[in-house]
Amino acid sequence: MDVALMSAPLASAFCFALALVLAQFGLRTINPITGAMVALPTTALLFLIISPKTVQWNEWNGQGAMIFAAVGLVFPIAVTILTFTSNRLIGPNLTGTLGNLTPLFAVALAILLLGETQNNAQWVGIFTICVGITFLFFNRPIKFGRLALVALVLPIVAAMLRGIAQPLVKLGLVEWADPYAAVTI
C-alpha cells in the first residue's frame, strides 16, 4: 500500500478536525458569516501568493478553470458558512461527525456522473461510516427541539455539497490536470 496515498486523506481529516476546533475559538467572538469572510479570503490570498510556484499557469485551460470557479462558489463558500453556523450551534464534535457523510454523497455522484464503480471493501467502508455516525449519537444528551434539528441538518447539507464538489472537480481536472490550479481558482 502506498504510504503517500494513505497519508493524504489522513492529513486532510486531521486538518478538517483542527479547523473545526480552531473555528470554535473564533466563533466565540464573531458570527459565522464574518468568520467565513475572514477565513476564505485569507486562504485565497495564501494560494494566490504561492501560485507562481504551484500552478502551471502556462497550461491554462478555460473549461477546467470555469468548472473550478463554479465549484468554488459552492465549496468552500457555502460549505464554510454552513459548517461555521453548525459549529457555533452544535459544536465541532457533532459538526465533524455529520461531516463524515461526505463520502456517501461523493460516491453516489461519482457513480452517476463519472461511471465509477465501487468494490465490496469500499461499500463496507461507506456502510461503516454510516454505522459509526449512528453509534456516536447513542446516549447523547441532546434536546431535539426545532432549532437543534435544523442545526443537525446544516452539517449534512455541507457534507452533501462537499460530496458533490469532489466529482465535479474531477471533471475539471480531466480538462486541466492541475490540482493547485483547482484550489487556487
Backbone as ProteinMPNN parsed JSONL, in Angstrom:
{"seq_chain_A": "MDVALMSAPLASAFCFALALVLAQFGLRTINPITGAMVALPTTALLFLIISPKTVQWNEWNGQGAMIFAAVGLVFPIAVTILTFTSNRLIGPNLTGTLGNLTPLFAVALAILLLGETQNNAQWVGIFTICVGITFLFFNRPIKFGRLALVALVLPIVAAMLRGIAQPLVKLGLVEWADPYAAVTI", "coords_chain_A": {"N_chain_A": [[0.846, -1.182, 0.0], [0.575, 2.203, -0.816], [2.229, 4.634, 0.964], [2.124, 7.431, 0.776], [-0.299, 7.743, -0.536], [-2.083, 6.92, 1.423], [-1.474, 8.706, 3.436], [-2.292, 11.274, 2.62], [-5.256, 11.456, 2.761], [-5.516, 11.081, 5.531], [-4.077, 13.235, 6.585], [-5.631, 15.273, 5.552], [-8.078, 14.801, 6.893], [-7.223, 15.27, 9.512], [-6.556, 18.016, 9.345], [-9.098, 19.082, 8.749], [-10.492, 18.456, 11.107], [-8.929, 19.896, 12.961], [-9.377, 22.49, 12.022], [-12.126, 22.758, 12.581], [-12.115, 22.762, 15.388], [-10.422, 24.972, 15.97], [-11.922, 26.984, 14.74], [-14.03, 27.174, 16.477], [-13.036, 28.728, 18.569], [-12.77, 31.249, 17.346], [-15.437, 31.683, 16.647], [-16.563, 32.329, 19.021], [-16.432, 35.007, 19.324], [-17.172, 36.256, 16.96], [-19.66, 36.221, 14.316], [-20.803, 33.457, 12.192], [-20.889, 34.195, 9.408], [-19.19, 36.45, 9.258], [-16.885, 35.192, 10.142], [-16.444, 33.421, 8.0], [-15.986, 35.328, 6.066], [-13.518, 36.219, 6.792], [-11.906, 33.902, 6.88], [-12.049, 32.666, 4.281], [-11.072, 34.621, 2.279], [-8.487, 34.88, 3.322], [-7.39, 32.329, 2.971], [-7.623, 32.181, 0.178], [-5.894, 34.259, -0.574], [-3.456, 33.25, 0.377], [-3.143, 30.956, -1.303], [-3.028, 32.265, -3.764], [-0.682, 33.765, -3.495], [1.263, 31.731, -3.357], [0.886, 30.57, -5.791], [2.51, 31.141, -8.153], [4.573, 29.316, -7.842], [3.292, 26.901, -7.606], [1.158, 26.498, -9.422], [0.636, 25.631, -12.792], [0.446, 27.947, -14.766], [0.92, 28.441, -17.454], [-0.258, 26.353, -18.731], [-2.901, 26.903, -18.948], [-6.376, 26.249, -18.975], [-9.379, 27.045, -20.135], [-11.952, 25.831, -19.903], [-11.611, 23.97, -17.813], [-10.886, 25.799, -15.807], [-13.287, 27.24, -15.577], [-14.986, 25.28, -14.536], [-13.709, 24.808, -12.07], [-14.055, 27.348, -10.912], [-16.867, 27.531, -10.776], [-17.471, 25.402, -9.041], [-16.131, 26.401, -6.85], [-17.773, 28.452, -5.963], [-19.671, 27.176, -4.483], [-18.308, 25.3, -2.91], [-15.576, 26.353, -1.422], [-17.271, 28.297, -0.275], [-20.21, 28.296, 0.408], [-20.211, 25.935, 1.897], [-18.406, 26.531, 3.968], [-19.767, 28.569, 5.354], [-22.082, 27.151, 6.173], [-20.851, 25.155, 7.741], [-19.502, 26.679, 9.716], [-21.727, 27.906, 10.926], [-23.122, 25.656, 11.875], [-21.141, 24.644, 13.564], [-21.057, 26.62, 15.509], [-23.636, 26.368, 16.574], [-24.011, 23.605, 17.334], [-21.527, 22.653, 17.965], [-18.073, 21.483, 17.434], [-17.769, 18.698, 17.58], [-20.227, 17.289, 16.88], [-20.669, 18.556, 14.433], [-18.376, 17.828, 12.952], [-18.693, 15.057, 13.039], [-21.099, 14.583, 11.582], [-20.249, 15.672, 9.238], [-18.739, 13.67, 8.218], [-20.26, 12.267, 6.466], [-19.764, 12.978, 3.902], [-18.349, 11.22, 1.997], [-20.399, 9.46, 1.259], [-22.14, 10.988, -0.337], [-20.312, 11.849, -2.291], [-19.494, 9.444, -3.497], [-21.933, 8.506, -4.517], [-22.543, 10.484, -6.485], [-20.243, 10.256, -8.062], [-20.589, 7.72, -9.114], [-22.918, 8.107, -10.633], [-22.257, 10.33, -12.312], [-19.611, 10.032, -13.256], [-19.398, 7.397, -13.842], [-18.071, 5.667, -12.16], [-17.144, 2.73, -10.328], [-17.665, 0.794, -7.374], [-15.872, -1.341, -5.187], [-16.464, -4.251, -3.106], [-15.164, -3.86, -0.63], [-15.012, -1.081, -0.494], [-17.735, -0.415, -0.346], [-18.282, -1.555, 2.113], [-16.73, 0.112, 3.697], [-18.1, 2.596, 3.395], [-20.564, 1.897, 4.505], [-19.671, 1.371, 7.091], [-18.901, 3.936, 7.931], [-21.416, 5.2, 8.039], [-22.697, 3.606, 9.997], [-20.977, 4.071, 12.135], [-21.362, 6.829, 12.589], [-23.996, 6.735, 13.436], [-23.691, 5.297, 15.859], [-22.281, 7.201, 17.325], [-24.256, 8.909, 18.09], [-25.767, 7.597, 19.946], [-27.026, 7.534, 23.268], [-26.632, 10.249, 23.69], [-26.933, 13.333, 25.232], [-28.926, 15.211, 23.901], [-31.175, 17.749, 23.291], [-33.736, 17.55, 21.188], [-35.092, 19.886, 19.899], [-36.817, 22.146, 17.681], [-34.871, 23.998, 16.68], [-32.508, 22.572, 17.207], [-32.806, 20.349, 15.517], [-32.759, 21.605, 13.008], [-30.182, 22.622, 13.169], [-28.741, 20.252, 13.09], [-29.144, 19.498, 10.488], [-27.627, 21.273, 9.001], [-24.737, 20.548, 8.941], [-25.02, 18.2, 7.495], [-26.012, 19.023, 5.03], [-23.799, 20.549, 4.3], [-21.913, 18.482, 4.094], [-23.046, 17.099, 1.974], [-22.781, 19.016, -0.093], [-19.965, 19.207, -0.187], [-19.459, 16.596, -0.971], [-20.655, 16.558, -3.497], [-19.069, 18.426, -4.776], [-16.587, 17.173, -5.129], [-16.652, 15.089, -7.258], [-17.287, 16.868, -9.335], [-15.066, 18.566, -9.404], [-13.26, 16.688, -10.245], [-14.097, 16.389, -12.889], [-13.259, 18.892, -13.84], [-10.516, 18.549, -13.483], [-9.99, 16.683, -15.402], [-9.996, 18.22, -17.652], [-8.036, 20.173, -17.041], [-5.356, 19.189, -15.608], [-4.364, 20.037, -12.964], [-4.164, 20.181, -9.733], [-3.471, 22.223, -7.97], [-4.13, 24.518, -9.366], [-6.89, 24.164, -9.408], [-7.544, 24.462, -6.664], [-6.569, 27.052, -6.179], [-8.084, 28.649, -7.952]], "CA_chain_A": [[0.0, 0.0, 0.0], [1.344, 3.43, -0.957], [2.16, 5.442, 2.18], [1.676, 8.781, 0.406], [-1.714, 7.652, -0.862], [-2.81, 6.817, 2.685], [-1.177, 9.868, 4.27], [-3.045, 12.447, 2.176], [-6.576, 11.57, 3.384], [-5.381, 11.224, 6.978], [-3.686, 14.625, 6.825], [-6.814, 16.083, 5.258], [-9.026, 14.633, 8.006], [-6.662, 15.979, 10.668], [-6.712, 19.462, 9.113], [-10.525, 19.394, 8.869], [-10.812, 18.427, 12.537], [-8.251, 21.025, 13.594], [-10.092, 23.704, 11.615], [-13.383, 22.828, 13.333], [-11.826, 23.134, 16.775], [-9.927, 26.348, 15.984], [-13.031, 27.88, 14.391], [-14.848, 27.345, 17.674], [-12.477, 29.869, 19.305], [-13.144, 32.469, 16.636], [-16.889, 31.852, 16.662], [-16.97, 32.859, 20.334], [-16.448, 36.471, 19.294], [-17.772, 36.764, 15.719], [-20.686, 35.329, 13.763], [-20.28, 32.573, 11.138], [-20.678, 34.89, 8.118], [-17.968, 37.237, 9.406], [-15.787, 34.22, 10.181], [-16.201, 32.979, 6.625], [-15.44, 36.473, 5.319], [-12.101, 36.31, 7.153], [-11.206, 32.654, 6.556], [-11.954, 32.366, 2.843], [-10.088, 35.468, 1.582], [-7.143, 34.579, 3.822], [-6.961, 31.124, 2.261], [-7.464, 32.531, -1.238], [-4.669, 35.05, -0.704], [-2.324, 32.333, 0.544], [-2.965, 30.169, -2.523], [-2.623, 33.17, -4.839], [0.725, 34.108, -3.272], [2.138, 30.599, -3.688], [0.54, 30.029, -7.106], [3.577, 31.111, -9.161], [5.407, 28.128, -7.631], [2.499, 25.669, -7.549], [0.22, 26.361, -10.545], [1.203, 25.709, -14.14], [-0.418, 28.919, -15.457], [1.149, 28.348, -18.901], [-1.121, 25.286, -19.246], [-4.271, 27.395, -18.714], [-7.472, 25.627, -19.704], [-10.565, 27.814, -19.797], [-13.069, 24.983, -19.472], [-11.27, 23.494, -16.474], [-10.951, 26.941, -14.895], [-14.706, 27.552, -15.338], [-15.512, 24.251, -13.626], [-13.15, 25.089, -10.746], [-14.694, 28.56, -10.388], [-18.264, 27.221, -10.44], [-17.444, 24.594, -7.817], [-15.662, 27.279, -5.781], [-18.869, 29.257, -5.42], [-20.39, 26.348, -3.511], [-17.298, 24.779, -1.997], [-15.776, 26.355, 0.011], [-18.043, 29.412, 0.275], [-21.441, 27.872, 1.1], [-19.863, 24.904, 2.875], [-17.794, 27.19, 5.125], [-20.822, 29.244, 6.112], [-22.884, 26.103, 6.818], [-20.039, 24.495, 8.761], [-19.306, 27.617, 10.828], [-23.01, 28.064, 11.622], [-23.339, 24.412, 12.6], [-20.137, 24.576, 14.624], [-21.48, 27.532, 16.571], [-24.88, 25.898, 17.186], [-23.946, 22.27, 17.945], [-20.15, 22.34, 18.329], [-17.243, 20.803, 16.45], [-17.904, 17.243, 17.648], [-21.337, 16.848, 16.033], [-20.46, 19.073, 13.079], [-17.398, 16.96, 12.31], [-19.265, 13.722, 12.9], [-22.034, 14.567, 10.452], [-19.466, 15.978, 8.046], [-18.181, 12.417, 7.699], [-21.153, 11.706, 5.448], [-19.308, 13.442, 2.588], [-18.096, 10.144, 1.023], [-21.656, 8.892, 0.782], [-22.607, 11.829, -1.438], [-19.292, 11.849, -3.343], [-19.55, 8.162, -4.207], [-23.183, 8.448, -5.291], [-22.419, 11.311, -7.686], [-19.189, 9.695, -8.912], [-21.188, 6.593, -9.834], [-23.861, 8.641, -11.623], [-21.677, 11.295, -13.24], [-18.347, 9.591, -13.831], [-19.458, 5.975, -14.141], [-17.165, 4.913, -11.298], [-17.712, 1.572, -9.637], [-17.084, 0.562, -6.054], [-15.74, -2.756, -4.858], [-17.13, -4.602, -1.855], [-14.467, -3.238, 0.504], [-15.41, 0.331, -0.449], [-19.111, -0.372, 0.163], [-18.183, -1.831, 3.551], [-16.226, 1.344, 4.298], [-19.19, 3.57, 3.432], [-21.511, 1.395, 5.494], [-19.04, 1.543, 8.402], [-19.016, 5.359, 8.263], [-22.811, 5.466, 8.427], [-22.951, 2.95, 11.29], [-20.184, 4.798, 13.13], [-22.057, 8.079, 12.898], [-25.171, 6.364, 14.225], [-23.23, 4.965, 17.21], [-21.877, 8.417, 18.025], [-25.442, 9.608, 18.586], [-26.401, 6.843, 21.039], [-26.842, 8.043, 24.636], [-26.199, 11.639, 23.662], [-27.956, 14.177, 25.866], [-29.284, 16.329, 23.028], [-32.598, 18.064, 23.255], [-34.04, 17.736, 19.784], [-36.122, 20.861, 19.575], [-36.814, 22.561, 16.275], [-33.579, 24.59, 16.342], [-31.492, 21.517, 17.206], [-32.962, 19.553, 14.3], [-32.253, 22.426, 11.902], [-28.73, 22.679, 13.327], [-28.183, 18.967, 12.658], [-29.24, 19.425, 9.03], [-26.587, 22.119, 8.4], [-23.522, 19.824, 8.526], [-25.365, 17.186, 6.487], [-26.046, 19.755, 3.752], [-22.404, 20.874, 3.987], [-21.296, 17.225, 3.635], [-23.591, 16.822, 0.637], [-22.147, 19.938, -1.037], [-18.574, 18.758, -0.342], [-19.504, 15.358, -1.761], [-20.966, 16.919, -4.887], [-17.94, 19.175, -5.326], [-15.45, 16.322, -5.479], [-16.731, 14.581, -8.635], [-17.267, 17.986, -10.279], [-13.66, 18.965, -9.54], [-12.641, 15.641, -11.084], [-14.38, 16.768, -14.285], [-12.35, 19.994, -14.153], [-9.156, 18.025, -13.56], [-9.857, 15.995, -16.691], [-9.673, 19.291, -18.603], [-6.786, 20.828, -16.636], [-4.891, 18.281, -14.556], [-3.518, 20.768, -12.026], [-4.946, 20.357, -8.511], [-3.177, 23.531, -7.364], [-4.974, 25.48, -10.096], [-8.266, 23.978, -8.926], [-7.664, 25.055, -5.331], [-6.342, 28.491, -6.275], [-9.217, 29.273, -8.616]], "C_chain_A": [[0.89, 1.244, 0.0], [1.142, 4.334, 0.264], [1.652, 6.853, 1.864], [0.18, 8.802, 0.113], [-2.561, 7.588, 0.407], [-2.608, 8.047, 3.56], [-2.02, 11.078, 3.899], [-4.433, 12.521, 2.806], [-6.505, 11.709, 4.901], [-4.989, 12.65, 7.348], [-4.868, 15.558, 6.588], [-7.828, 16.005, 6.397], [-8.531, 15.362, 9.255], [-6.851, 17.483, 10.528], [-8.166, 19.895, 9.232], [-10.922, 19.445, 10.335], [-10.181, 19.605, 13.269], [-8.959, 22.337, 13.268], [-11.407, 23.857, 12.372], [-13.146, 23.294, 14.765], [-11.34, 24.58, 16.847], [-11.03, 27.352, 15.658], [-13.911, 28.155, 15.598], [-14.35, 28.525, 18.513], [-12.884, 31.192, 18.648], [-14.633, 32.744, 16.703], [-17.419, 32.276, 18.024], [-17.123, 34.373, 20.291], [-17.048, 37.057, 18.02], [-18.784, 35.761, 15.195], [-20.11, 34.522, 12.595], [-20.022, 33.27, 9.797], [-19.392, 35.709, 8.173], [-16.75, 36.319, 9.449], [-15.431, 33.726, 8.794], [-15.571, 34.095, 5.797], [-13.976, 36.723, 5.665], [-11.354, 35.078, 6.637], [-11.0, 32.454, 5.059], [-10.995, 33.294, 2.094], [-8.655, 35.224, 2.051], [-6.577, 33.365, 3.099], [-6.714, 31.424, 0.787], [-6.171, 33.315, -1.462], [-3.431, 34.17, -0.569], [-2.077, 31.546, -0.742], [-2.542, 31.044, -3.703], [-1.141, 33.527, -4.713], [1.64, 32.957, -3.68], [1.9, 30.053, -5.091], [1.647, 30.113, -8.16], [4.493, 29.883, -9.037], [4.61, 26.819, -7.732], [1.614, 25.437, -8.77], [0.96, 26.51, -11.864], [0.317, 26.634, -14.981], [-0.245, 28.863, -16.966], [0.319, 27.236, -19.546], [-2.601, 25.629, -19.076], [-5.285, 26.656, -19.585], [-8.751, 26.299, -19.245], [-11.724, 26.983, -19.285], [-12.829, 24.435, -18.063], [-11.386, 24.607, -15.45], [-12.398, 27.316, -14.58], [-15.338, 26.543, -14.388], [-15.003, 24.512, -12.214], [-13.829, 26.302, -10.113], [-16.137, 28.282, -9.971], [-18.339, 26.403, -9.156], [-17.06, 25.477, -6.628], [-16.739, 28.176, -5.197], [-19.648, 28.496, -4.353], [-19.433, 25.823, -2.447], [-16.006, 25.501, -2.275], [-16.753, 27.398, 0.55], [-19.264, 28.946, 1.063], [-21.132, 26.846, 2.182], [-19.255, 25.526, 4.133], [-18.852, 27.87, 5.978], [-21.689, 28.227, 6.853], [-22.115, 25.452, 7.968], [-19.817, 25.413, 9.957], [-20.597, 27.789, 11.624], [-23.311, 26.827, 12.451], [-22.394, 24.304, 13.789], [-20.551, 25.455, 15.804], [-22.707, 26.991, 17.307], [-24.739, 24.564, 17.919], [-22.528, 21.827, 18.272], [-19.399, 21.545, 17.273], [-17.421, 19.286, 16.445], [-19.018, 16.753, 16.728], [-21.183, 17.345, 14.602], [-19.486, 18.181, 12.317], [-17.931, 15.563, 12.072], [-20.177, 13.642, 11.686], [-21.338, 14.925, 9.142], [-18.847, 14.735, 7.421], [-19.095, 11.719, 6.707], [-20.747, 12.114, 4.033], [-19.054, 12.296, 1.607], [-19.368, 9.52, 0.459], [-22.164, 9.669, -0.433], [-21.615, 11.826, -2.602], [-19.354, 10.566, -4.17], [-20.801, 8.083, -5.074], [-23.066, 9.259, -6.579], [-21.333, 10.785, -8.622], [-19.712, 8.507, -9.713], [-22.086, 7.118, -10.953], [-23.18, 9.468, -12.711], [-20.446, 10.76, -13.98], [-18.328, 8.108, -14.194], [-18.51, 5.14, -13.303], [-17.901, 3.74, -10.667], [-16.98, 1.401, -8.308], [-16.944, -0.934, -5.847], [-16.383, -3.003, -3.49], [-16.483, -3.94, -0.638], [-14.859, -1.761, 0.629], [-16.838, 0.476, 0.058], [-19.128, -0.635, 1.66], [-17.689, -0.583, 4.285], [-17.309, 2.405, 4.434], [-20.227, 3.169, 4.481], [-20.967, 1.617, 6.909], [-19.112, 3.001, 8.851], [-20.426, 5.657, 8.763], [-23.152, 4.838, 9.775], [-22.195, 3.68, 12.399], [-20.836, 6.1, 13.545], [-23.28, 7.797, 13.76], [-24.768, 6.058, 15.666], [-22.833, 6.208, 18.002], [-23.065, 9.196, 18.597], [-26.171, 8.848, 19.694], [-26.056, 7.483, 22.378], [-26.297, 9.463, 24.687], [-27.291, 12.507, 24.259], [-28.266, 15.422, 25.032], [-30.789, 16.521, 23.101], [-32.941, 18.409, 21.813], [-35.258, 18.623, 19.592], [-35.993, 21.241, 18.119], [-35.457, 23.12, 15.851], [-32.491, 23.52, 16.278], [-31.595, 20.659, 15.946], [-32.462, 20.31, 13.083], [-30.733, 22.475, 11.964], [-28.075, 21.378, 12.886], [-28.223, 18.809, 11.141], [-28.096, 20.201, 8.366], [-25.322, 21.344, 8.03], [-23.801, 18.717, 7.513], [-25.424, 17.84, 5.105], [-24.621, 20.126, 3.343], [-21.679, 19.632, 3.466], [-21.77, 16.883, 2.225], [-22.914, 17.725, -0.4], [-20.679, 19.587, -1.264], [-18.526, 17.505, -1.206], [-19.799, 15.605, -3.222], [-19.776, 17.603, -5.54], [-16.828, 18.257, -5.827], [-15.541, 15.71, -6.88], [-16.726, 15.702, -9.676], [-15.846, 18.502, -10.482], [-12.918, 17.947, -10.395], [-12.882, 15.931, -12.566], [-13.471, 17.918, -14.724], [-10.925, 19.521, -14.315], [-8.919, 17.209, -14.82], [-9.442, 17.019, -17.752], [-8.31, 19.926, -18.317], [-6.278, 20.078, -15.412], [-3.916, 18.974, -13.62], [-4.335, 21.035, -10.76], [-4.671, 21.694, -7.819], [-3.959, 24.64, -8.067], [-6.409, 25.397, -9.602], [-8.468, 24.66, -7.59], [-7.515, 26.575, -5.402], [-7.529, 29.209, -6.9], [-10.448, 29.17, -7.743]], "O_chain_A": [[1.861, 1.309, 0.754], [0.02, 4.747, 0.56], [0.84, 7.402, 2.609], [-0.521, 9.75, 0.465], [-3.654, 8.155, 0.447], [-3.489, 8.393, 4.348], [-2.423, 11.837, 4.78], [-4.777, 13.569, 3.352], [-7.345, 12.384, 5.497], [-5.509, 13.209, 8.313], [-5.077, 16.514, 7.334], [-8.373, 17.026, 6.818], [-9.313, 15.992, 9.968], [-7.258, 18.151, 11.478], [-8.443, 20.971, 9.763], [-11.611, 20.372, 10.762], [-10.827, 20.239, 14.103], [-9.119, 23.194, 14.137], [-11.768, 24.967, 12.765], [-13.89, 24.123, 15.288], [-11.8, 25.338, 17.7], [-11.072, 28.441, 16.23], [-14.473, 29.242, 15.729], [-15.156, 29.244, 19.105], [-13.293, 32.133, 19.329], [-15.052, 33.897, 16.804], [-18.61, 32.555, 18.161], [-17.841, 34.959, 21.101], [-17.398, 38.237, 17.995], [-18.77, 34.593, 15.582], [-19.05, 34.864, 12.069], [-19.038, 32.963, 9.124], [-18.59, 35.668, 7.24], [-15.71, 36.628, 8.867], [-14.254, 33.622, 8.448], [-14.729, 33.843, 4.935], [-13.268, 37.378, 4.9], [-10.292, 35.202, 6.029], [-9.902, 32.111, 4.619], [-10.165, 32.8, 1.33], [-7.715, 35.348, 1.266], [-5.424, 33.371, 2.667], [-5.72, 30.978, 0.213], [-5.444, 33.065, -2.424], [-2.468, 34.329, -1.319], [-0.945, 31.471, -1.22], [-1.772, 30.598, -4.553], [-0.428, 33.582, -5.714], [2.686, 33.187, -4.288], [2.629, 29.168, -5.54], [1.725, 29.222, -9.005], [5.112, 29.465, -10.016], [5.192, 25.752, -7.923], [1.345, 24.288, -9.12], [1.798, 27.396, -12.03], [-0.467, 26.167, -15.808], [-1.173, 29.206, -17.698], [0.204, 27.18, -20.77], [-3.45, 24.738, -19.063], [-5.07, 26.465, -20.782], [-9.161, 26.143, -18.096], [-12.406, 27.379, -18.34], [-13.731, 24.437, -17.226], [-11.914, 24.401, -14.357], [-12.709, 27.672, -13.443], [-16.138, 26.914, -13.53], [-15.776, 24.448, -11.259], [-14.143, 26.292, -8.923], [-16.578, 28.749, -8.921], [-19.168, 26.675, -8.287], [-17.598, 25.32, -5.532], [-16.626, 28.615, -4.052], [-20.212, 29.093, -3.437], [-19.708, 25.892, -1.249], [-15.392, 25.257, -3.314], [-17.042, 27.381, 1.747], [-19.341, 29.18, 2.269], [-21.724, 26.881, 3.261], [-19.558, 25.092, 5.244], [-18.828, 27.753, 7.203], [-21.997, 28.416, 8.03], [-22.671, 25.226, 9.043], [-19.931, 24.97, 11.1], [-20.57, 27.814, 12.854], [-23.712, 26.939, 13.609], [-22.801, 23.919, 14.885], [-20.405, 25.062, 16.961], [-22.812, 27.136, 18.524], [-25.285, 24.402, 19.011], [-22.337, 20.734, 18.803], [-19.994, 21.003, 16.342], [-17.242, 18.652, 15.405], [-18.781, 15.89, 15.883], [-21.528, 16.633, 13.658], [-19.741, 17.818, 11.168], [-17.663, 14.953, 11.037], [-20.044, 12.739, 10.86], [-21.785, 14.528, 8.066], [-18.476, 14.737, 6.247], [-18.731, 10.677, 6.162], [-21.335, 11.635, 3.064], [-19.506, 12.382, 0.466], [-19.397, 9.101, -0.698], [-22.567, 9.077, -1.434], [-22.021, 11.803, -3.764], [-19.274, 10.606, -5.398], [-20.742, 7.648, -6.224], [-23.446, 8.782, -7.648], [-21.481, 10.858, -9.842], [-19.32, 8.312, -10.864], [-22.024, 6.635, -12.084], [-23.491, 9.322, -13.893], [-20.269, 11.006, -15.173], [-17.363, 7.619, -14.781], [-18.173, 4.02, -13.686], [-19.121, 3.765, -10.498], [-15.83, 1.812, -8.152], [-17.796, -1.708, -6.28], [-16.792, -2.063, -2.808], [-17.182, -3.51, 0.281], [-15.019, -1.254, 1.739], [-17.127, 1.4, 0.819], [-19.897, -0.015, 2.395], [-18.176, -0.264, 5.369], [-17.421, 3.046, 5.479], [-20.704, 4.006, 5.247], [-21.709, 2.001, 7.813], [-19.358, 3.274, 10.026], [-20.598, 6.299, 9.799], [-23.817, 5.462, 10.602], [-22.733, 3.88, 13.488], [-20.858, 6.438, 14.729], [-23.565, 8.535, 14.703], [-25.432, 6.51, 16.599], [-23.028, 6.259, 19.216], [-22.897, 10.037, 19.48], [-27.088, 9.386, 20.314], [-24.925, 7.921, 22.591], [-25.585, 9.83, 25.621], [-28.447, 12.429, 23.842], [-27.914, 16.539, 25.409], [-31.564, 15.572, 22.986], [-32.496, 19.427, 21.283], [-36.319, 18.162, 19.174], [-35.144, 20.707, 17.405], [-34.944, 22.764, 14.789], [-31.641, 23.558, 15.389], [-30.574, 20.283, 15.371], [-31.81, 19.728, 12.216], [-30.065, 22.38, 10.934], [-26.963, 21.399, 12.358], [-27.422, 18.067, 10.572], [-27.645, 19.825, 7.284], [-24.861, 21.467, 6.895], [-22.91, 18.336, 6.753], [-24.941, 17.272, 4.126], [-24.272, 20.029, 2.167], [-20.917, 19.718, 2.503], [-20.987, 16.434, 1.388], [-22.518, 17.253, -1.466], [-20.192, 19.657, -2.392], [-17.659, 17.369, -2.069], [-19.25, 14.929, -4.092], [-19.503, 17.389, -6.72], [-16.199, 18.544, -6.846], [-14.574, 15.808, -7.635], [-16.217, 15.513, -10.781], [-15.461, 18.838, -11.602], [-12.044, 18.312, -11.182], [-11.991, 15.745, -13.395], [-12.971, 17.92, -15.848], [-10.195, 20.016, -15.174], [-7.78, 17.058, -15.261], [-8.64, 16.721, -18.636], [-7.53, 20.183, -19.235], [-6.738, 20.324, -14.297], [-2.768, 18.549, -13.492], [-5.106, 21.994, -10.708], [-5.553, 22.236, -7.153], [-4.399, 25.594, -7.426], [-7.068, 26.417, -9.4], [-9.459, 25.365, -7.398], [-8.264, 27.302, -4.749], [-7.932, 30.27, -6.423], [-11.518, 29.641, -8.127]]}, "name": "protein", "num_of_chains": 1, "seq": "MDVALMSAPLASAFCFALALVLAQFGLRTINPITGAMVALPTTALLFLIISPKTVQWNEWNGQGAMIFAAVGLVFPIAVTILTFTSNRLIGPNLTGTLGNLTPLFAVALAILLLGETQNNAQWVGIFTICVGITFLFFNRPIKFGRLALVALVLPIVAAMLRGIAQPLVKLGLVEWADPYAAVTI"}
